[in-house]
Amino acid sequence: MKHIYNINNMLDNNDEDSSCTCKWENCDLYMNKTELPKHVIDHIAPESQGLFYCKWKSCTRGDRAFNAKYKILVHIRTHTNDKPHQCYICGKSFTRAENLKIHARSHTGEKPYVCSVNGCNKAYSNTSDRFKHTRTHFIEKPYACRVDSCLKRYTDPSSLRKHAKSHNHQ
């Protein structure tokens, strides 16, 4: 692998051809962004009891270990901004194949997760949206619209923000 030189440079530019620095403990090698994910894999090795630890300098995990190599590999992508799973329809990229699968449903319209409340047949493309919806059947709605003539209330702030945008488009 070809390294240009050592420098303390933060990974903050999203340009694929830009350069960046490996922030793994005792490394600081400067390289092309596309080389970084492959390079970091060379640092990963099991330690005591077969556990894997992230040694990225700014990592907030601390000393919490991963019990499988694939788990640390997915985690490392948060540091390297590696998104190897790309949508063939729109080009959007994801760190995990599962996230691409969920995203693909936005193109197909597939909504396999149906609300389990009797009489409610609302369906969603992912479990988190279904969970958020299910709460509307059981939980109070503390987030109220601030428009005087609107009486809408929501269980979570993200839904209120989405609703507020509808007033801006009227």
Coordinates of N, CA and C in Angstrom, one line a residue:
M1 N 0.8 -1.2 0.0 CA 0.0 0.0 0.0 C 0.9 1.2 0.0
K2 N 0.5 2.2 -0.8 CA 1.4 3.4 -0.9 C 0.8 4.5 0.0
H3 N 1.7 5.0 0.9 CA 1.4 6.1 1.8 C 2.2 7.3 1.4
I4 N 1.5 8.4 1.4 CA 2.2 9.6 1.0 C 3.1 10.2 2.1
Y5 N 2.6 10.5 3.3 CA 3.3 11.0 4.4 C 2.5 11.0 5.6
N6 N 3.1 11.1 6.8 CA 2.3 11.2 8.1 C 1.9 12.6 8.3
I7 N 0.6 12.8 8.8 CA 0.1 14.1 9.1 C -1.1 13.9 10.0
N8 N -1.4 14.8 10.9 CA -2.6 14.7 11.7 C -3.7 15.5 10.9
N9 N -4.5 14.8 10.1 CA -5.5 15.4 9.3 C -6.8 14.7 9.6
M10 N -7.9 15.5 9.9 CA -9.1 14.9 10.3 C -9.9 14.4 9.1
L11 N -10.7 13.4 9.2 CA -11.5 12.8 8.2 C -12.8 13.6 8.2
D12 N -12.9 14.7 7.4 CA -14.1 15.5 7.4 C -14.5 15.9 6.0
N13 N -13.7 15.5 5.0 CA -14.1 15.9 3.6 C -14.7 14.6 3.0
N14 N -15.9 14.8 2.3 CA -16.6 13.7 1.7 C -16.1 13.4 0.3
D15 N -15.2 14.1 -0.2 CA -14.7 13.9 -1.6 C -13.9 12.5 -1.6
E16 N -14.4 11.6 -2.5 CA -13.8 10.3 -2.5 C -12.3 10.3 -2.9
D17 N -11.8 11.3 -3.7 CA -10.4 11.4 -4.1 C -9.6 12.1 -3.1
S18 N -10.2 12.7 -2.1 CA -9.4 13.5 -1.1 C -8.5 12.6 -0.2
S19 N -7.6 13.2 0.5 CA -6.7 12.4 1.3 C -7.2 12.6 2.8
C20 N -6.8 11.6 3.6 CA -7.1 11.6 5.0 C -6.1 10.8 5.8
T21 N -6.2 10.8 7.1 CA -5.3 10.2 7.9 C -5.9 9.0 8.7
C22 N -5.2 7.9 8.8 CA -5.7 6.8 9.7 C -5.5 7.3 11.1
K23 N -6.6 7.3 11.9 CA -6.5 7.7 13.3 C -6.4 6.5 14.2
W24 N -6.0 5.3 13.7 CA -5.9 4.2 14.6 C -4.7 4.5 15.5
E25 N -4.8 4.0 16.7 CA -3.7 4.1 17.7 C -2.3 3.8 17.1
N26 N -1.4 4.8 17.3 CA 0.0 4.6 16.8 C 0.1 4.5 15.3
C27 N -0.8 5.1 14.5 CA -0.7 5.0 13.0 C -0.4 6.3 12.4
D28 N -1.5 7.1 12.2 CA -1.4 8.4 11.6 C -0.8 8.4 10.1
L29 N -1.0 7.3 9.4 CA -0.6 7.3 8.0 C -1.6 8.1 7.1
Y30 N -1.1 8.8 6.2 CA -1.8 9.7 5.3 C -2.0 8.9 4.0
M31 N -3.3 8.9 3.5 CA -3.6 8.1 2.3 C -4.8 8.6 1.6
N32 N -5.1 8.1 0.4 CA -6.4 8.4 -0.3 C -7.5 7.8 0.5
K33 N -8.7 8.5 0.5 CA -9.8 8.0 1.2 C -10.3 6.6 0.8
T34 N -10.2 6.3 -0.4 CA -10.6 4.9 -0.8 C -9.7 3.8 -0.3
E35 N -8.5 4.2 0.1 CA -7.6 3.2 0.6 C -7.8 3.0 2.1
L36 N -8.3 4.0 2.8 CA -8.4 4.0 4.3 C -9.2 2.8 4.8
P37 N -10.4 2.4 4.3 CA -11.1 1.3 4.9 C -10.3 0.0 4.7
K38 N -9.7 -0.2 3.6 CA -8.8 -1.4 3.5 C -7.7 -1.4 4.4
H39 N -7.1 -0.3 4.6 CA -5.9 -0.1 5.5 C -6.3 -0.4 6.9
V40 N -7.4 0.1 7.4 CA -7.8 -0.1 8.8 C -8.0 -1.5 9.1
I41 N -8.5 -2.3 8.2 CA -8.7 -3.8 8.4 C -7.4 -4.4 8.9
D42 N -6.3 -4.0 8.4 CA -5.0 -4.5 8.8 C -4.7 -4.3 10.2
H43 N -5.3 -3.4 10.9 CA -5.1 -3.1 12.3 C -5.9 -4.0 13.2
I44 N -7.0 -4.6 12.6 CA -8.0 -5.4 13.5 C -7.5 -6.8 13.7
A45 N -7.3 -7.1 15.0 CA -6.9 -8.4 15.4 C -7.5 -8.7 16.7
P46 N -7.9 -10.0 17.0 CA -8.5 -10.3 18.3 C -7.5 -10.1 19.4
E47 N -8.0 -9.7 20.5 CA -7.2 -9.6 21.7 C -7.6 -10.6 22.7
S48 N -7.4 -10.3 24.0 CA -7.7 -11.4 25.0 C -9.2 -11.9 24.9
Q49 N -9.3 -13.2 25.1 CA -10.6 -13.9 25.0 C -11.3 -13.7 23.6
G50 N -10.5 -13.4 22.6 CA -11.0 -13.4 21.2 C -11.8 -12.1 20.9
L51 N -11.7 -11.1 21.8 CA -12.5 -9.9 21.6 C -11.8 -8.9 20.7
F52 N -12.6 -8.0 20.1 CA -12.0 -7.0 19.2 C -12.3 -5.6 19.8
Y53 N -11.3 -4.7 19.8 CA -11.4 -3.4 20.4 C -11.1 -2.4 19.3
C54 N -11.9 -1.3 19.3 CA -11.7 -0.2 18.4 C -10.6 0.7 19.0
K55 N -9.6 1.0 18.2 CA -8.5 1.8 18.7 C -8.4 3.1 18.0
W56 N -9.6 3.5 17.4 CA -9.6 4.8 16.7 C -9.5 5.9 17.7
K57 N -8.7 6.9 17.5 CA -8.4 7.9 18.6 C -9.6 8.6 19.1
S58 N -10.6 9.0 18.3 CA -11.7 9.7 18.8 C -12.9 8.9 19.1
C59 N -12.8 7.5 19.1 CA -13.9 6.6 19.3 C -14.5 6.8 20.7
T60 N -15.8 6.9 20.7 CA -16.5 7.1 22.0 C -16.9 5.8 22.7
R61 N -16.6 4.6 22.0 CA -16.9 3.3 22.6 C -16.0 3.0 23.9
G62 N -14.9 3.7 23.9 CA -14.0 3.4 25.1 C -13.5 2.0 25.0
D63 N -13.6 1.2 26.1 CA -13.0 -0.1 26.2 C -14.1 -1.2 26.0
R64 N -15.3 -0.8 25.4 CA -16.3 -1.8 25.1 C -15.9 -2.6 23.9
A65 N -15.8 -3.9 24.1 CA -15.3 -4.8 23.0 C -16.4 -5.3 22.1
F66 N -16.0 -5.8 20.9 CA -16.9 -6.5 20.0 C -16.6 -8.0 20.1
N67 N -17.6 -8.8 20.1 CA -17.3 -10.3 20.2 C -17.2 -11.0 18.9
A68 N -17.3 -10.2 17.8 CA -17.1 -10.8 16.4 C -16.4 -9.8 15.5
K69 N -15.6 -10.3 14.6 CA -14.9 -9.4 13.7 C -15.8 -8.6 12.8
Y70 N -16.9 -9.2 12.3 CA -17.8 -8.5 11.4 C -18.4 -7.3 12.1
K71 N -18.6 -7.4 13.4 CA -19.2 -6.3 14.2 C -18.3 -5.1 14.2
I72 N -17.0 -5.3 14.5 CA -16.0 -4.2 14.5 C -15.8 -3.6 13.1
L73 N -15.9 -4.5 12.1 CA -15.8 -4.0 10.7 C -16.9 -3.0 10.3
V74 N -18.1 -3.4 10.7 CA -19.2 -2.5 10.5 C -19.0 -1.2 11.3
H75 N -18.6 -1.3 12.6 CA -18.4 -0.1 13.4 C -17.3 0.8 12.8
I76 N -16.2 0.2 12.3 CA -15.1 1.0 11.7 C -15.6 1.9 10.6
R77 N -16.6 1.5 9.9 CA -17.2 2.3 8.8 C -17.7 3.7 9.3
T78 N -18.0 3.8 10.6 CA -18.5 5.1 11.2 C -17.3 6.0 11.2
H79 N -16.1 5.5 11.3 CA -14.9 6.4 11.4 C -14.4 6.7 10.0
T80 N -14.4 5.7 9.1 CA -13.9 5.9 7.7 C -14.9 6.4 6.7
N81 N -16.1 6.5 7.1 CA -17.2 6.9 6.2 C -17.3 6.0 5.0
D82 N -17.0 4.7 5.1 CA -17.1 3.7 4.1 C -18.5 3.2 4.0
K83 N -19.1 3.4 2.8 CA -20.5 2.9 2.5 C -20.5 2.0 1.3
P84 N -20.2 0.7 1.5 CA -20.0 -0.2 0.3 C -21.3 -0.7 -0.3
H85 N -22.4 -0.4 0.3 CA -23.7 -0.9 -0.2 C -24.4 0.2 -0.9
Q86 N -24.5 0.1 -2.3 CA -25.0 1.2 -3.0 C -26.3 0.8 -3.7
C87 N -27.3 1.7 -3.7 CA -28.6 1.5 -4.4 C -28.4 1.6 -5.9
Y88 N -28.8 0.6 -6.6 CA -28.6 0.7 -8.1 C -29.6 1.6 -8.8
I89 N -30.6 2.0 -8.0 CA -31.6 2.9 -8.6 C -31.3 4.4 -8.5
C90 N -30.9 4.8 -7.3 CA -30.6 6.2 -7.1 C -29.2 6.5 -6.7
G91 N -28.4 5.5 -6.4 CA -27.0 5.7 -6.1 C -26.6 6.0 -4.7
K92 N -27.6 6.1 -3.8 CA -27.4 6.4 -2.4 C -26.6 5.2 -1.8
S93 N -25.7 5.5 -0.9 CA -24.8 4.4 -0.3 C -25.1 4.2 1.2
F94 N -24.8 3.0 1.7 CA -25.1 2.7 3.1 C -23.9 1.9 3.6
T95 N -23.7 2.0 4.9 CA -22.7 1.2 5.6 C -23.1 -0.3 5.8
R96 N -24.4 -0.5 5.9 CA -24.9 -1.9 6.2 C -25.8 -2.3 5.0
A97 N -25.7 -3.6 4.7 CA -26.6 -4.1 3.6 C -28.1 -4.1 4.1
E98 N -28.4 -4.2 5.3 CA -29.7 -4.2 5.9 C -30.3 -2.8 5.6
N99 N -29.5 -1.7 5.8 CA -30.0 -0.4 5.6 C -30.3 -0.1 4.1
L100 N -29.5 -0.7 3.2 CA -29.8 -0.7 1.8 C -31.1 -1.4 1.4
K101 N -31.4 -2.5 2.1 CA -32.6 -3.3 1.9 C -33.8 -2.5 2.3
I102 N -33.7 -1.8 3.4 CA -34.8 -0.9 3.9 C -35.0 0.2 2.9
H103 N -33.9 0.8 2.5 CA -34.0 2.0 1.5 C -34.6 1.5 0.2
A104 N -34.3 0.4 -0.3 CA -34.8 -0.1 -1.6 C -36.4 -0.1 -1.6
R105 N -37.0 -0.3 -0.4 CA -38.4 -0.3 -0.3 C -39.0 1.1 -0.6
S106 N -38.2 2.1 -0.5 CA -38.7 3.4 -0.9 C -38.9 3.5 -2.4
H107 N -38.2 2.7 -3.1 CA -38.4 2.6 -4.6 C -39.5 1.6 -5.0
T108 N -39.6 0.5 -4.3 CA -40.6 -0.5 -4.6 C -41.9 -0.3 -4.0
G109 N -42.0 0.5 -3.0 CA -43.3 0.7 -2.3 C -43.6 -0.4 -1.3
E110 N -42.8 -1.4 -1.2 CA -43.0 -2.5 -0.3 C -43.1 -2.1 1.1
K111 N -44.2 -2.5 1.8 CA -44.4 -2.2 3.3 C -44.8 -3.4 4.0
P112 N -43.8 -4.2 4.4 CA -44.1 -5.5 5.0 C -44.5 -5.5 6.5
Y113 N -44.3 -4.4 7.1 CA -44.5 -4.3 8.6 C -45.9 -3.6 8.9
V114 N -46.9 -4.4 9.2 CA -48.2 -4.0 9.4 C -48.5 -3.7 10.9
C115 N -49.2 -2.7 11.2 CA -49.6 -2.4 12.6 C -50.4 -3.6 13.2
S116 N -50.1 -4.0 14.4 CA -50.7 -5.1 15.0 C -52.0 -4.8 15.7
V117 N -52.4 -3.5 15.8 CA -53.6 -3.1 16.5 C -54.8 -3.5 15.7
N118 N -55.8 -4.2 16.3 CA -57.0 -4.6 15.6 C -57.7 -3.4 14.9
G119 N -58.0 -3.6 13.6 CA -58.7 -2.6 12.9 C -57.8 -1.6 12.2
C120 N -56.5 -1.5 12.6 CA -55.6 -0.6 12.0 C -54.7 -1.4 11.0
N121 N -54.8 -1.0 9.7 CA -54.0 -1.8 8.7 C -52.9 -1.0 8.1
K122 N -52.4 0.0 8.9 CA -51.3 0.8 8.4 C -50.0 -0.1 8.2
A123 N -49.3 0.1 7.2 CA -48.1 -0.7 6.9 C -46.9 0.2 6.7
Y124 N -45.7 -0.3 7.0 CA -44.5 0.5 7.0 C -43.4 -0.3 6.3
S125 N -42.4 0.4 5.8 CA -41.2 -0.3 5.2 C -40.2 -0.7 6.2
N126 N -40.2 -0.3 7.4 CA -39.3 -0.7 8.4 C -39.9 -0.8 9.8
T127 N -39.3 -1.5 10.7 CA -39.9 -1.8 12.0 C -39.9 -0.5 12.9
S128 N -38.9 0.4 12.7 CA -38.9 1.5 13.6 C -40.0 2.5 13.3
D129 N -40.4 2.6 12.0 CA -41.6 3.5 11.7 C -42.9 2.8 12.2
R130 N -43.0 1.5 12.1 CA -44.1 0.8 12.6 C -44.2 1.0 14.1
F131 N -43.1 0.9 14.8 CA -43.1 1.1 16.3 C -43.5 2.5 16.6
K132 N -43.0 3.5 15.9 CA -43.4 4.8 16.2 C -44.9 5.0 16.0
H133 N -45.4 4.4 14.9 CA -46.9 4.5 14.7 C -47.7 3.8 15.8
T134 N -47.2 2.6 16.2 CA -48.0 1.8 17.2 C -48.1 2.6 18.5
R135 N -47.1 3.4 18.8 CA -47.2 4.2 20.0 C -48.4 5.2 20.0
T136 N -48.8 5.6 18.8 CA -49.9 6.5 18.7 C -51.2 6.0 19.2
H137 N -51.3 4.6 19.3 CA -52.5 4.0 19.8 C -52.6 4.0 21.3
F138 N -51.4 4.1 21.9 CA -51.3 3.8 23.4 C -50.8 5.0 24.2
I139 N -50.0 5.8 23.6 CA -49.3 6.9 24.4 C -49.9 8.2 24.2
E140 N -49.9 9.1 25.2 CA -50.4 10.4 25.0 C -49.5 11.2 24.0
K141 N -50.1 12.2 23.5 CA -49.4 13.0 22.4 C -49.0 14.4 22.9
P142 N -47.8 14.5 23.5 CA -47.4 15.7 24.2 C -46.9 16.8 23.2
Y143 N -46.6 16.4 21.9 CA -46.1 17.4 21.0 C -47.2 18.0 20.2
A144 N -47.5 19.3 20.5 CA -48.7 19.9 19.8 C -48.2 21.0 18.8
C145 N -49.0 21.1 17.7 CA -48.7 22.0 16.7 C -48.9 23.4 17.3
R146 N -48.0 24.4 16.9 CA -48.1 25.7 17.5 C -49.0 26.7 16.7
V147 N -49.5 26.2 15.5 CA -50.3 27.1 14.7 C -51.7 27.1 15.4
D148 N -52.2 28.4 15.6 CA -53.4 28.6 16.4 C -54.6 27.8 15.9
S149 N -54.8 27.7 14.6 CA -56.0 27.0 14.1 C -55.8 25.5 14.0
C150 N -54.7 25.0 14.3 CA -54.4 23.5 14.2 C -54.4 22.8 15.5
L151 N -55.1 21.7 15.6 CA -55.2 21.0 16.8 C -54.4 19.7 16.8
K152 N -53.6 19.5 15.8 CA -52.8 18.2 15.7 C -51.8 18.1 16.8
R153 N -51.7 16.8 17.3 CA -50.7 16.5 18.4 C -50.0 15.2 18.0
Y154 N -48.8 15.0 18.5 CA -47.9 13.9 18.1 C -47.2 13.3 19.2
T155 N -46.8 12.0 19.1 CA -46.1 11.3 20.1 C -44.6 11.5 20.1
D156 N -44.1 12.0 19.0 CA -42.7 12.2 18.9 C -42.4 13.5 18.2
P157 N -41.3 14.2 18.5 CA -41.0 15.5 17.9 C -40.7 15.4 16.4
S158 N -40.2 14.3 15.9 CA -39.9 14.2 14.5 C -41.2 14.3 13.7
S159 N -42.2 13.7 14.2 CA -43.5 13.8 13.5 C -44.1 15.2 13.5
L160 N -43.9 15.9 14.6 CA -44.4 17.3 14.7 C -43.6 18.2 13.7
R161 N -42.3 18.0 13.6 CA -41.5 18.7 12.6 C -41.9 18.5 11.2
K162 N -42.2 17.3 10.9 CA -42.7 16.9 9.5 C -44.0 17.6 9.3
H163 N -44.9 17.6 10.3 CA -46.2 18.2 10.1 C -46.1 19.7 10.0
A164 N -45.2 20.3 10.8 CA -45.0 21.8 10.7 C -44.6 22.3 9.3
K165 N -43.9 21.4 8.6 CA -43.5 21.8 7.2 C -44.8 21.9 6.3
S166 N -45.8 21.2 6.6 CA -47.0 21.2 5.8 C -47.7 22.6 5.9
H167 N -47.5 23.3 7.1 CA -48.1 24.7 7.2 C -47.3 25.6 6.4
N168 N -46.0 25.4 6.2 CA -45.1 26.3 5.4 C -45.4 26.2 3.9
H169 N -46.1 25.1 3.5 CA -46.3 24.9 2.0 C -47.8 25.3 1.7
Q170 N -48.5 25.8 2.6 CA -49.9 26.2 2.3 C -50.0 27.6 1.7

